[in-house]
Amino acid sequence: MPEEVLRQAADEMLDWHGSGMGVMEMSHRGPEFMQIHAEALLDLRELMQVPASHQILFLQGGGIGENAIVPLNLFGSKPRADFVVTGSWSQKSQKEALKYGAAHIAATGRTEAGFTHSPPKSEWQLSDDPAYVHLCTNETIDGVETFEIPDLGDIPLVADASSHILSRPMDIAKYGVLYGGAQKNIGMAGVTVVIVREDLLDRSMPICPSAFEWKTVAANNSMFNTPPTYAIYIAGLVFKWLKRQGGLEIIEARNVEKAKLLYDTIDASRFYINKVERRARSRMNVPFFLADETRNADFLAGAKARGLLQLKGHKSVGGMRASIYNAVPLEAVKALVEYMKEFEAKHA
Amino acid sequence: MPEEVLRQAADEMLDWHGSGMGVMEMSHRGPEFMQIHAEALLDLRELMQVPASHQILFLQGGGIGENAIVPLNLFGSKPRADFVVTGSWSQKSQKEALKYGAAHIAATGRTEAGFTHSPPKSEWQLSDDPAYVHLCTNETIDGVETFEIPDLGDIPLVADASSHILSRPMDIAKYGVLYGGAQKNIGMAGVTVVIVREDLLDRSMPICPSAFEWKTVAANNSMFNTPPTYAIYIAGLVFKWLKRQGGLEIIEARNVEKAKLLYDTIDASRFYINKVERRARSRMNVPFFLADETRNADFLAGAKARGLLQLKGHKSVGGMRASIYNAVPLEAVKALVEYMKEFEAKHA
């Protein structure tokens, strides 16, 4: 989280803008929170350049919640969807969708080395008339990001962008639905942003819970049930911070610089390995392996001694992983690269 | 919200207990948040005296989300439940459950004057072998609270206690499931407490979303998906505040005093009317009507001039409503009663 956002939240904790109450104490239907909510929506629409064809909803349940909420909202008339599986998260999405209908794997990025590819559209084997095609546009565990978004004509593309939303501009018009939990680049855990094309709001299954039915949520301006007001407020502060930085083009340039520094270091070395094809390398999550994995514990201990934390890869893939979300400064990546070079020089 | 809770949250925003990071920045699997989470669970268990037979889960979606989540978790083998309808919220619960099975209305507290009763068990017409019996133990809009909880033998009783949880001791052993959204007495909106008897964890429907399946959530200690970490932290601060106050007996005594003051004022007057039977009068939400409703606007304007806000009754019932949750001090109720007497003296 950007420090200035946290400072502002602390300053306003007991009294928001002279209202005499903190945001946590506001009624979600009162004029103060209505303003916070409206501004958050407007700022997000501006930042992501969300076209008028798409609504922005605030839900609860995160990306994993959406694994069920998406089919519950889109399987109404066509209970079959296609999945492009590029890593652990899209795999989970496909599995959960099986509860509600057919979930066809149209393509997989899995190779003998794990999930290392984002298959291009030419390799997708779509089923006949699917309700939608699902894609996780950034896979945190495997470090696979999808940059090329194909045009699927009438088939809605649904993207789980939880872990890289707001890291770069995205052409929202290409997506039927784009969603993201807040805990990576948006703010605090507890709110899920769902951007949905309006014509997709009438496709829910009768068993879709009202609180998670996009049509119902949209008709009530995300206030069908009490929204996670404080999480929306914090997200709004982050949106304003992103605007002050200059918007998503500037943020993208920073993220490109941070990622390049790390990947260049890995590529220039025989000591570190990243297995992901270059065109699909994530700018948010950089997994890498030591060629000699017996040195893993040493590497992590040395990193910890320098304050470089949370570098251990996910247990399902092993190795290392650097997560360099928006709020991670370039200096932190420089410090990591410095350490990696020194560790290599000492042990290679 | 208690002011000292807000002050502590503000103080710890950038640095929780010398960890160098704020709670919003913590990984939900890191040792710092694990401690916050574990303490919140322990404190709540102690405050509510939750027996070892029951698990405490933190979910998302609030009371309205649970309207679907409850049947999705309990309709596994017996797709029929009974509902005791004592107001607008239990009515909504019954309607939502129809999506997943049969939802039989076993009793209603509705009279010509609106929802004014909590029918005793002798009046419940239970169906044959229901999956559960649902009750909303405090109805905010209608001001109906249920104090007598019957023993239903093998039939699990499910209670929506969203709006009065932590306002008084409750005998958790009597409930199969007791749940509550956080925004009234627990803390900030965005987390739902679900207390569920362990033997009820194996009754979910196959279509239950994993993120909302109690069995899955319980098996993962409420961390199957990223939990609403900050909302859990704030709830934990409120639990510690309640313990510092002396626990729920003390809180109950305060709430009894506040409610008595208000009901006594209403009962002593022919100017104000409360329609709820005495044994079911809510201690949290006191709806009342002016005998002469043409004075409603005057009453509200005078109240506002004294800083007595949010007194307008819900649009579905009209009149007035004083919501006097845990955090509302006795002084505020005294100020309201003072104003009511003056207004009456002037206009009666």
PDB file of C-alpha atoms in Angstrom, chain A residues 1 3 6-7 9-10 13-14 24-25 27 60-62 64-65 68-69 72 96 99-100 183 188-191 206-213 224-231 234 310, chain B residues 1 3 6-7 9-10 13-14 24-25 27 60-62 64-65 68-69 72 96 99-100 183 188-191 206-213 224-231 234 310:
ATOM      1  CA  MET A   1       0.000   0.000   0.000  1.00  0.00           C
ATOM      2  CA  GLU A   3       2.359   5.143   2.468  1.00  0.00           C
ATOM      3  CA  LEU A   6      -2.227   4.815   4.783  1.00  0.00           C
ATOM      4  CA  ARG A   7      -1.407   8.199   6.321  1.00  0.00           C
ATOM      5  CA  ALA A   9      -6.665   6.811   6.162  1.00  0.00           C
ATOM      6  CA  ALA A  10      -5.167   7.192   9.647  1.00  0.00           C
ATOM      7  CA  MET A  13     -10.181   7.540  10.896  1.00  0.00           C
ATOM      8  CA  LEU A  14     -12.278   9.485  13.419  1.00  0.00           C
ATOM      9  CA  MET A  24     -16.475   2.839   9.280  1.00  0.00           C
ATOM     10  CA  GLU A  25     -19.307   4.547  11.156  1.00  0.00           C
ATOM     11  CA  SER A  27     -24.426   4.424   6.935  1.00  0.00           C
ATOM     12  CA  GLN A  60     -17.338  -9.480  -1.955  1.00  0.00           C
ATOM     13  CA  GLY A  61     -15.684 -12.876  -2.123  1.00  0.00           C
ATOM     14  CA  GLY A  62     -12.490 -12.188  -4.074  1.00  0.00           C
ATOM     15  CA  ILE A  64     -12.017 -17.456  -5.597  1.00  0.00           C
ATOM     16  CA  GLY A  65     -15.570 -16.346  -4.902  1.00  0.00           C
ATOM     17  CA  ALA A  68     -18.447 -19.710  -8.746  1.00  0.00           C
ATOM     18  CA  ILE A  69     -20.055 -16.298  -9.198  1.00  0.00           C
ATOM     19  CA  LEU A  72     -23.679 -18.554 -11.776  1.00  0.00           C
ATOM     20  CA  GLU A  96     -15.143 -24.720  -9.718  1.00  0.00           C
ATOM     21  CA  LYS A  99     -20.318 -27.373 -10.322  1.00  0.00           C
ATOM     22  CA  TYR A 100     -22.592 -25.390 -12.607  1.00  0.00           C
ATOM     23  CA  GLN A 183      -5.589  -7.192  -2.274  1.00  0.00           C
ATOM     24  CA  MET A 188      -7.191  -4.003   1.113  1.00  0.00           C
ATOM     25  CA  ALA A 189      -8.686  -7.488   0.924  1.00  0.00           C
ATOM     26  CA  GLY A 190     -12.462  -7.620   1.100  1.00  0.00           C
ATOM     27  CA  VAL A 191     -13.757  -5.989  -2.052  1.00  0.00           C
ATOM     28  CA  PRO A 206     -31.941 -19.182 -11.144  1.00  0.00           C
ATOM     29  CA  ILE A 207     -29.729 -20.540  -8.337  1.00  0.00           C
ATOM     30  CA  CYS A 208     -27.437 -17.500  -8.330  1.00  0.00           C
ATOM     31  CA  PRO A 209     -27.439 -15.955  -4.828  1.00  0.00           C
ATOM     32  CA  SER A 210     -29.006 -12.485  -5.015  1.00  0.00           C
ATOM     33  CA  ALA A 211     -26.087 -10.875  -3.208  1.00  0.00           C
ATOM     34  CA  PHE A 212     -23.759 -12.093  -5.958  1.00  0.00           C
ATOM     35  CA  GLU A 213     -26.055 -11.691  -8.947  1.00  0.00           C
ATOM     36  CA  PHE A 224     -28.258  -4.515  -2.665  1.00  0.00           C
ATOM     37  CA  ASN A 225     -26.578  -5.676   0.496  1.00  0.00           C
ATOM     38  CA  THR A 226     -24.343  -3.580   2.729  1.00  0.00           C
ATOM     39  CA  PRO A 227     -21.164  -3.097   0.691  1.00  0.00           C
ATOM     40  CA  PRO A 228     -17.699  -3.362   2.282  1.00  0.00           C
ATOM     41  CA  THR A 229     -17.676   0.388   2.810  1.00  0.00           C
ATOM     42  CA  TYR A 230     -14.203   0.811   4.272  1.00  0.00           C
ATOM     43  CA  ALA A 231     -12.591  -1.376   1.603  1.00  0.00           C
ATOM     44  CA  ILE A 234      -9.449   2.613   0.726  1.00  0.00           C
ATOM     45  CA  GLN A 310       8.548 -13.212   1.010  1.00  0.00           C
TER      46      GLN A 310
ATOM     47  CA  MET B   1     -17.757   2.307  16.745  1.00  0.00           C
ATOM     48  CA  GLU B   3     -13.784   5.868  19.807  1.00  0.00           C
ATOM     49  CA  LEU B   6     -10.842   3.922  16.058  1.00  0.00           C
ATOM     50  CA  ARG B   7      -7.929   5.682  17.779  1.00  0.00           C
ATOM     51  CA  ALA B   9      -6.664   1.572  14.454  1.00  0.00           C
ATOM     52  CA  ALA B  10      -5.408   4.994  13.385  1.00  0.00           C
ATOM     53  CA  MET B  13      -2.270   2.056  10.494  1.00  0.00           C
ATOM     54  CA  LEU B  14       1.349   2.213   9.302  1.00  0.00           C
ATOM     55  CA  MET B  24      -3.708  -3.914   5.337  1.00  0.00           C
ATOM     56  CA  GLU B  25      -0.247  -4.743   4.015  1.00  0.00           C
ATOM     57  CA  SER B  27      -0.021 -11.369   3.950  1.00  0.00           C
ATOM     58  CA  GLN B  60     -17.948 -12.426   3.369  1.00  0.00           C
ATOM     59  CA  GLY B  61     -21.336 -11.415   2.021  1.00  0.00           C
ATOM     60  CA  GLY B  62     -23.196 -10.261   5.130  1.00  0.00           C
ATOM     61  CA  ILE B  64     -28.103 -11.095   2.779  1.00  0.00           C
ATOM     62  CA  GLY B  65     -25.328 -13.284   1.407  1.00  0.00           C
ATOM     63  CA  ALA B  68     -28.382 -18.097   0.078  1.00  0.00           C
ATOM     64  CA  ILE B  69     -25.299 -19.469   1.804  1.00  0.00           C
ATOM     65  CA  LEU B  72     -26.575 -23.990   0.095  1.00  0.00           C
ATOM     66  CA  GLU B  96     -34.106 -16.423  -1.085  1.00  0.00           C
ATOM     67  CA  LYS B  99     -34.039 -20.822  -4.955  1.00  0.00           C
ATOM     68  CA  TYR B 100     -32.608 -23.964  -3.405  1.00  0.00           C
ATOM     69  CA  GLN B 183     -21.730  -3.682  10.654  1.00  0.00           C
ATOM     70  CA  MET B 188     -16.959  -2.557  10.020  1.00  0.00           C
ATOM     71  CA  ALA B 189     -19.006  -3.930   7.128  1.00  0.00           C
ATOM     72  CA  GLY B 190     -17.304  -6.661   5.134  1.00  0.00           C
ATOM     73  CA  VAL B 191     -16.997  -9.644   7.424  1.00  0.00           C
ATOM     74  CA  PRO B 206     -23.009 -29.800  -4.611  1.00  0.00           C
ATOM     75  CA  ILE B 207     -23.682 -26.355  -6.096  1.00  0.00           C
ATOM     76  CA  CYS B 208     -22.444 -24.513  -3.010  1.00  0.00           C
ATOM     77  CA  PRO B 209     -19.613 -22.157  -4.040  1.00  0.00           C
ATOM     78  CA  SER B 210     -16.375 -23.322  -2.399  1.00  0.00           C
ATOM     79  CA  ALA B 211     -15.626 -19.877  -0.995  1.00  0.00           C
ATOM     80  CA  PHE B 212     -18.916 -19.984   0.911  1.00  0.00           C
ATOM     81  CA  GLU B 213     -18.985 -23.662   1.814  1.00  0.00           C
ATOM     82  CA  PHE B 224      -9.596 -20.916   1.843  1.00  0.00           C
ATOM     83  CA  ASN B 225      -9.716 -17.614   0.034  1.00  0.00           C
ATOM     84  CA  THR B 226      -8.101 -14.387   1.177  1.00  0.00           C
ATOM     85  CA  PRO B 227     -10.147 -13.314   4.198  1.00  0.00           C
ATOM     86  CA  PRO B 228     -11.160  -9.680   4.752  1.00  0.00           C
ATOM     87  CA  THR B 229      -8.095  -9.162   6.914  1.00  0.00           C
ATOM     88  CA  TYR B 230      -8.646  -5.589   7.996  1.00  0.00           C
ATOM     89  CA  ALA B 231     -12.307  -6.191   8.887  1.00  0.00           C
ATOM     90  CA  ILE B 234     -11.159  -4.257  13.519  1.00  0.00           C
ATOM     91  CA  GLN B 310     -31.111   8.929  11.543  1.00  0.00           C
TER      92      GLN B 310
END
